[in-house]
Amino acid sequence: MADTPMQMNAETQVTQSAKPTPIVPPSNIAGQALSLVIAIMSFLACLTVGAVLMIDRSASAWQSQISREATIQIRPARDFDIETALMEAQAIAAGFEGVVNARIIDLPQTANLLEPWLGTGIDLAELPVPRLVVIRIDERNPPDFKAIGAAISEAIPNATMDDHRAWVDRLVSMARTTTFVGVAILALVLTALVLTVVFATRGALASNHVIIEVLHFVGARANFIAGQFQRRFFWIGLRGAVIGGGGAILLFLIFQFWAQRNLTTAQGEQVAVLFGDFSIGMGTFIGALLVIALVATLTTLTARLTVIRTIYEIDEQRADPSRQFY
Amino acid sequence: MIKFENVGLRYGMETEVLRDVSFEIPERSFQFLTGPSGAGKTSLLRLLFMSLRPTRGSISMFGRDIASIERHELPILRRRIGVVFQDFRLLDHMTTFENVALPLRVRGKDEADFRSDVSDLLNWVGLGDKLHALPPVLSGGEKQRVAIARALIDQPEVLLADEPTGNVDPHMARRLLRLFLELNRSGTAVVVATHDLGLMEQVDARRMILNNSHLDIYG
Ligand SMILES: Nc1ncnc2c1ncn2[C@@H]1O[C@H](COP(=O)(O)OP(=O)(O)OP(=O)(O)O)[C@@H](O)[C@H]1O
Ligand SMILES: [Mg+2]
């Protein structure tokens, strides 16, 4: 034990590293668990965002595809020249404003359409099969369906006009319901995300109570202490959220890649009809970024408020000596 | 500098730990606070450190009634007080050096300015070779000396030491006492809570004795 310890200074000054240990320990079990929880919750939230956006997009795609068309159906009858009637119907429909074109489904195409029910190799000319004229509509300037329908059934009694209104209405309400359910689920997931982040952050902070107390007692201001913790927890939150959100986006990309590769197969086509083109639009990316920003902000803010409240409680105890402390 | 008037303290509904305690701690004074275990020494120090508020009576610190002190003023007032806690309260993830430097660090001081002061002080308390050790690997006496160094490092106006020699041998205890006297000579008022009679006999200082909730002062 040296009474004049100056000899040791040279050495100690050199060995004292330039970068001081952070006041909040860089990583402990609680911090890693917090990161993991945040990653999982962010992953789920981003998946939900993506799924809701995809449903919304598919729903409006069905809706517009179907509402873009109307059909005129002409039933065959004895002594009735269906081909002439088809052409007449086509001419009447095409004459209306708001109709882009009217197309007769010819016999081979009709056979194609009926193939699943009737099989191949059937001579349709001998069967009383109804025939169709498909009318494409200018969506922005739709024609007067009633007027077309009236004109056609006046000219051709066997013809009926179907503007798919019933279908469209049903699809619209279904799409709305689906989107609404999706948004409700998203709200639940986001609520769970917020609560999990808040409670997990507070849990992770609990192990740091001693640090807060010691800092407070050696004269650190509340702002200083909160600053130390919120910086650390910002990074913990950001790391978790980026891992989770990134994972979700990666999953969507894999899905999209798989869907595009399989688009040419019948199975792929079915999937495409159901879910649209599967492309993860800009919306999903923006949604994921928002989730990440939300989580990082939330973690930071929770850390700050929890630290400030802990200090408040430490000081409260001086007003109420019966409470355990020191 | 510090004045207690008819201070009473009780934890919850229990009997009073302190009753009608009145005393003054003048600037640059040196006193021992003693009394049997459980007499309330730590509680009295907590009152002095403003981490407890009295149940009755009034306390003034640095000329201010503590009842009127706002929450945000506490850290600044505490910077004028150095405390050695009975249970040390070191941060386990920081080295000895960093623990001692912590009060300076939270005051926003630059490490380049205090590095040699911290090393000197740690050398003085015999921990020159433990600058980079973490508290969990230190012995009880070593931790105690780190806690003392942390309390002294910013030359507080008041030093409150709770059993600061409880874990060291008599030789080290004498050495630490000398450190306190040194600090006292340079202007710090010192309160050492102890029941080590041998330690108190070495200095002719004021003795505040707690017994049955009462405080008697000798000298
Ligand atoms: N937070 C608390 N809540 C309730 N009672 C307490 C609390 N802290 C201390 N006490 C009681 O107050 C009395 C005085 O305790 P204190 O710690 O001040 O004694 P002490 O003189 O420091 O003892 P020692 O010499 O053993 O350290 C004891 O009876 C103790 O049980
Ligand atoms: Mg005690």
PDB file of C-alpha atoms in Angstrom, chain A residues 61-163:
ATOM      1  CA  ALA A  61     -59.632  -6.125 -58.219  1.00  0.00           C
ATOM      2  CA  TRP A  62     -62.531  -8.621 -58.292  1.00  0.00           C
ATOM      3  CA  GLN A  63     -64.935  -5.811 -58.023  1.00  0.00           C
ATOM      4  CA  SER A  64     -63.614  -3.824 -60.947  1.00  0.00           C
ATOM      5  CA  GLN A  65     -63.019  -6.854 -63.177  1.00  0.00           C
ATOM      6  CA  ILE A  66     -66.607  -7.877 -62.829  1.00  0.00           C
ATOM      7  CA  SER A  67     -68.143  -4.462 -62.976  1.00  0.00           C
ATOM      8  CA  ARG A  68     -66.242  -3.801 -66.174  1.00  0.00           C
ATOM      9  CA  GLU A  69     -68.450  -6.294 -67.960  1.00  0.00           C
ATOM     10  CA  ALA A  70     -72.083  -6.991 -68.607  1.00  0.00           C
ATOM     11  CA  THR A  71     -73.532  -9.879 -70.598  1.00  0.00           C
ATOM     12  CA  ILE A  72     -76.471 -10.343 -72.886  1.00  0.00           C
ATOM     13  CA  GLN A  73     -77.780 -13.851 -72.837  1.00  0.00           C
ATOM     14  CA  ILE A  74     -79.829 -15.131 -75.746  1.00  0.00           C
ATOM     15  CA  ARG A  75     -81.774 -18.330 -75.328  1.00  0.00           C
ATOM     16  CA  PRO A  76     -82.295 -20.497 -78.381  1.00  0.00           C
ATOM     17  CA  ALA A  77     -85.780 -21.265 -79.630  1.00  0.00           C
ATOM     18  CA  ARG A  78     -87.364 -23.131 -82.471  1.00  0.00           C
ATOM     19  CA  ASP A  79     -87.239 -21.305 -85.772  1.00  0.00           C
ATOM     20  CA  PHE A  80     -85.010 -18.681 -84.312  1.00  0.00           C
ATOM     21  CA  ASP A  81     -81.757 -17.650 -85.964  1.00  0.00           C
ATOM     22  CA  ILE A  82     -79.560 -17.195 -82.982  1.00  0.00           C
ATOM     23  CA  GLU A  83     -76.560 -15.980 -84.988  1.00  0.00           C
ATOM     24  CA  THR A  84     -78.524 -13.078 -86.441  1.00  0.00           C
ATOM     25  CA  ALA A  85     -79.959 -12.261 -83.060  1.00  0.00           C
ATOM     26  CA  LEU A  86     -76.455 -12.216 -81.599  1.00  0.00           C
ATOM     27  CA  MET A  87     -75.267  -9.776 -84.200  1.00  0.00           C
ATOM     28  CA  GLU A  88     -78.323  -7.618 -83.702  1.00  0.00           C
ATOM     29  CA  ALA A  89     -77.773  -7.548 -79.959  1.00  0.00           C
ATOM     30  CA  GLN A  90     -74.105  -6.711 -80.504  1.00  0.00           C
ATOM     31  CA  ALA A  91     -75.041  -3.802 -82.764  1.00  0.00           C
ATOM     32  CA  ILE A  92     -77.632  -2.438 -80.335  1.00  0.00           C
ATOM     33  CA  ALA A  93     -75.301  -2.633 -77.359  1.00  0.00           C
ATOM     34  CA  ALA A  94     -72.337  -1.136 -79.194  1.00  0.00           C
ATOM     35  CA  GLY A  95     -74.484   1.809 -80.183  1.00  0.00           C
ATOM     36  CA  PHE A  96     -74.840   2.963 -76.590  1.00  0.00           C
ATOM     37  CA  GLU A  97     -72.567   5.544 -75.096  1.00  0.00           C
ATOM     38  CA  GLY A  98     -70.316   4.119 -72.359  1.00  0.00           C
ATOM     39  CA  VAL A  99     -69.949   0.739 -74.055  1.00  0.00           C
ATOM     40  CA  VAL A 100     -66.374   0.142 -75.105  1.00  0.00           C
ATOM     41  CA  ASN A 101     -67.175  -2.853 -77.223  1.00  0.00           C
ATOM     42  CA  ALA A 102     -69.528  -5.780 -77.518  1.00  0.00           C
ATOM     43  CA  ARG A 103     -68.165  -9.182 -78.349  1.00  0.00           C
ATOM     44  CA  ILE A 104     -70.006 -12.322 -79.394  1.00  0.00           C
ATOM     45  CA  ILE A 105     -68.818 -15.477 -77.739  1.00  0.00           C
ATOM     46  CA  ASP A 106     -68.631 -17.743 -80.751  1.00  0.00           C
ATOM     47  CA  LEU A 107     -69.339 -21.448 -80.752  1.00  0.00           C
ATOM     48  CA  PRO A 108     -65.820 -22.764 -80.070  1.00  0.00           C
ATOM     49  CA  GLN A 109     -65.438 -20.332 -77.150  1.00  0.00           C
ATOM     50  CA  THR A 110     -68.824 -21.366 -75.807  1.00  0.00           C
ATOM     51  CA  ALA A 111     -67.743 -24.971 -76.054  1.00  0.00           C
ATOM     52  CA  ASN A 112     -64.633 -24.069 -74.105  1.00  0.00           C
ATOM     53  CA  LEU A 113     -66.712 -22.445 -71.411  1.00  0.00           C
ATOM     54  CA  LEU A 114     -69.004 -25.429 -71.130  1.00  0.00           C
ATOM     55  CA  GLU A 115     -66.275 -28.015 -71.326  1.00  0.00           C
ATOM     56  CA  PRO A 116     -66.135 -28.561 -67.558  1.00  0.00           C
ATOM     57  CA  TRP A 117     -69.815 -29.562 -67.581  1.00  0.00           C
ATOM     58  CA  LEU A 118     -70.292 -31.192 -70.959  1.00  0.00           C
ATOM     59  CA  GLY A 119     -66.866 -32.522 -71.769  1.00  0.00           C
ATOM     60  CA  THR A 120     -65.152 -32.320 -75.148  1.00  0.00           C
ATOM     61  CA  GLY A 121     -66.285 -33.399 -78.574  1.00  0.00           C
ATOM     62  CA  ILE A 122     -69.846 -32.246 -78.353  1.00  0.00           C
ATOM     63  CA  ASP A 123     -71.508 -30.549 -81.281  1.00  0.00           C
ATOM     64  CA  LEU A 124     -73.064 -27.508 -79.707  1.00  0.00           C
ATOM     65  CA  ALA A 125     -74.963 -26.637 -82.835  1.00  0.00           C
ATOM     66  CA  GLU A 126     -77.304 -29.489 -81.995  1.00  0.00           C
ATOM     67  CA  LEU A 127     -77.860 -28.490 -78.422  1.00  0.00           C
ATOM     68  CA  PRO A 128     -80.124 -25.670 -77.230  1.00  0.00           C
ATOM     69  CA  VAL A 129     -77.298 -23.800 -75.593  1.00  0.00           C
ATOM     70  CA  PRO A 130     -77.774 -20.133 -74.697  1.00  0.00           C
ATOM     71  CA  ARG A 131     -75.260 -17.770 -76.256  1.00  0.00           C
ATOM     72  CA  LEU A 132     -73.593 -14.683 -74.892  1.00  0.00           C
ATOM     73  CA  VAL A 133     -72.604 -11.229 -75.974  1.00  0.00           C
ATOM     74  CA  VAL A 134     -70.078  -9.718 -73.585  1.00  0.00           C
ATOM     75  CA  ILE A 135     -70.173  -5.973 -73.285  1.00  0.00           C
ATOM     76  CA  ARG A 136     -67.147  -4.119 -72.021  1.00  0.00           C
ATOM     77  CA  ILE A 137     -67.985  -0.972 -70.182  1.00  0.00           C
ATOM     78  CA  ASP A 138     -66.161   2.250 -69.666  1.00  0.00           C
ATOM     79  CA  GLU A 139     -65.997   2.189 -65.869  1.00  0.00           C
ATOM     80  CA  ARG A 140     -65.664   5.928 -65.548  1.00  0.00           C
ATOM     81  CA  ASN A 141     -68.621   6.584 -67.795  1.00  0.00           C
ATOM     82  CA  PRO A 142     -70.992   3.621 -67.396  1.00  0.00           C
ATOM     83  CA  PRO A 143     -73.869   3.285 -69.859  1.00  0.00           C
ATOM     84  CA  ASP A 144     -77.527   3.306 -68.935  1.00  0.00           C
ATOM     85  CA  PHE A 145     -77.992  -0.431 -68.272  1.00  0.00           C
ATOM     86  CA  LYS A 146     -81.762  -0.152 -68.090  1.00  0.00           C
ATOM     87  CA  ALA A 147     -81.960   1.482 -71.504  1.00  0.00           C
ATOM     88  CA  ILE A 148     -79.721  -1.179 -73.091  1.00  0.00           C
ATOM     89  CA  GLY A 149     -81.729  -3.919 -71.436  1.00  0.00           C
ATOM     90  CA  ALA A 150     -85.020  -2.437 -72.643  1.00  0.00           C
ATOM     91  CA  ALA A 151     -83.772  -1.890 -76.190  1.00  0.00           C
ATOM     92  CA  ILE A 152     -82.478  -5.423 -76.446  1.00  0.00           C
ATOM     93  CA  SER A 153     -85.459  -7.242 -75.042  1.00  0.00           C
ATOM     94  CA  GLU A 154     -87.691  -5.175 -77.314  1.00  0.00           C
ATOM     95  CA  ALA A 155     -85.708  -6.203 -80.369  1.00  0.00           C
ATOM     96  CA  ILE A 156     -85.033  -9.801 -79.292  1.00  0.00           C
ATOM     97  CA  PRO A 157     -87.609 -11.240 -76.930  1.00  0.00           C
ATOM     98  CA  ASN A 158     -85.339 -14.202 -76.124  1.00  0.00           C
ATOM     99  CA  ALA A 159     -82.556 -11.960 -74.829  1.00  0.00           C
ATOM    100  CA  THR A 160     -81.900 -10.886 -71.279  1.00  0.00           C
ATOM    101  CA  MET A 161     -79.373  -8.421 -70.090  1.00  0.00           C
ATOM    102  CA  ASP A 162     -77.308  -9.118 -67.014  1.00  0.00           C
ATOM    103  CA  ASP A 163     -75.263  -6.208 -65.770  1.00  0.00           C
TER     104      ASP A 163
END
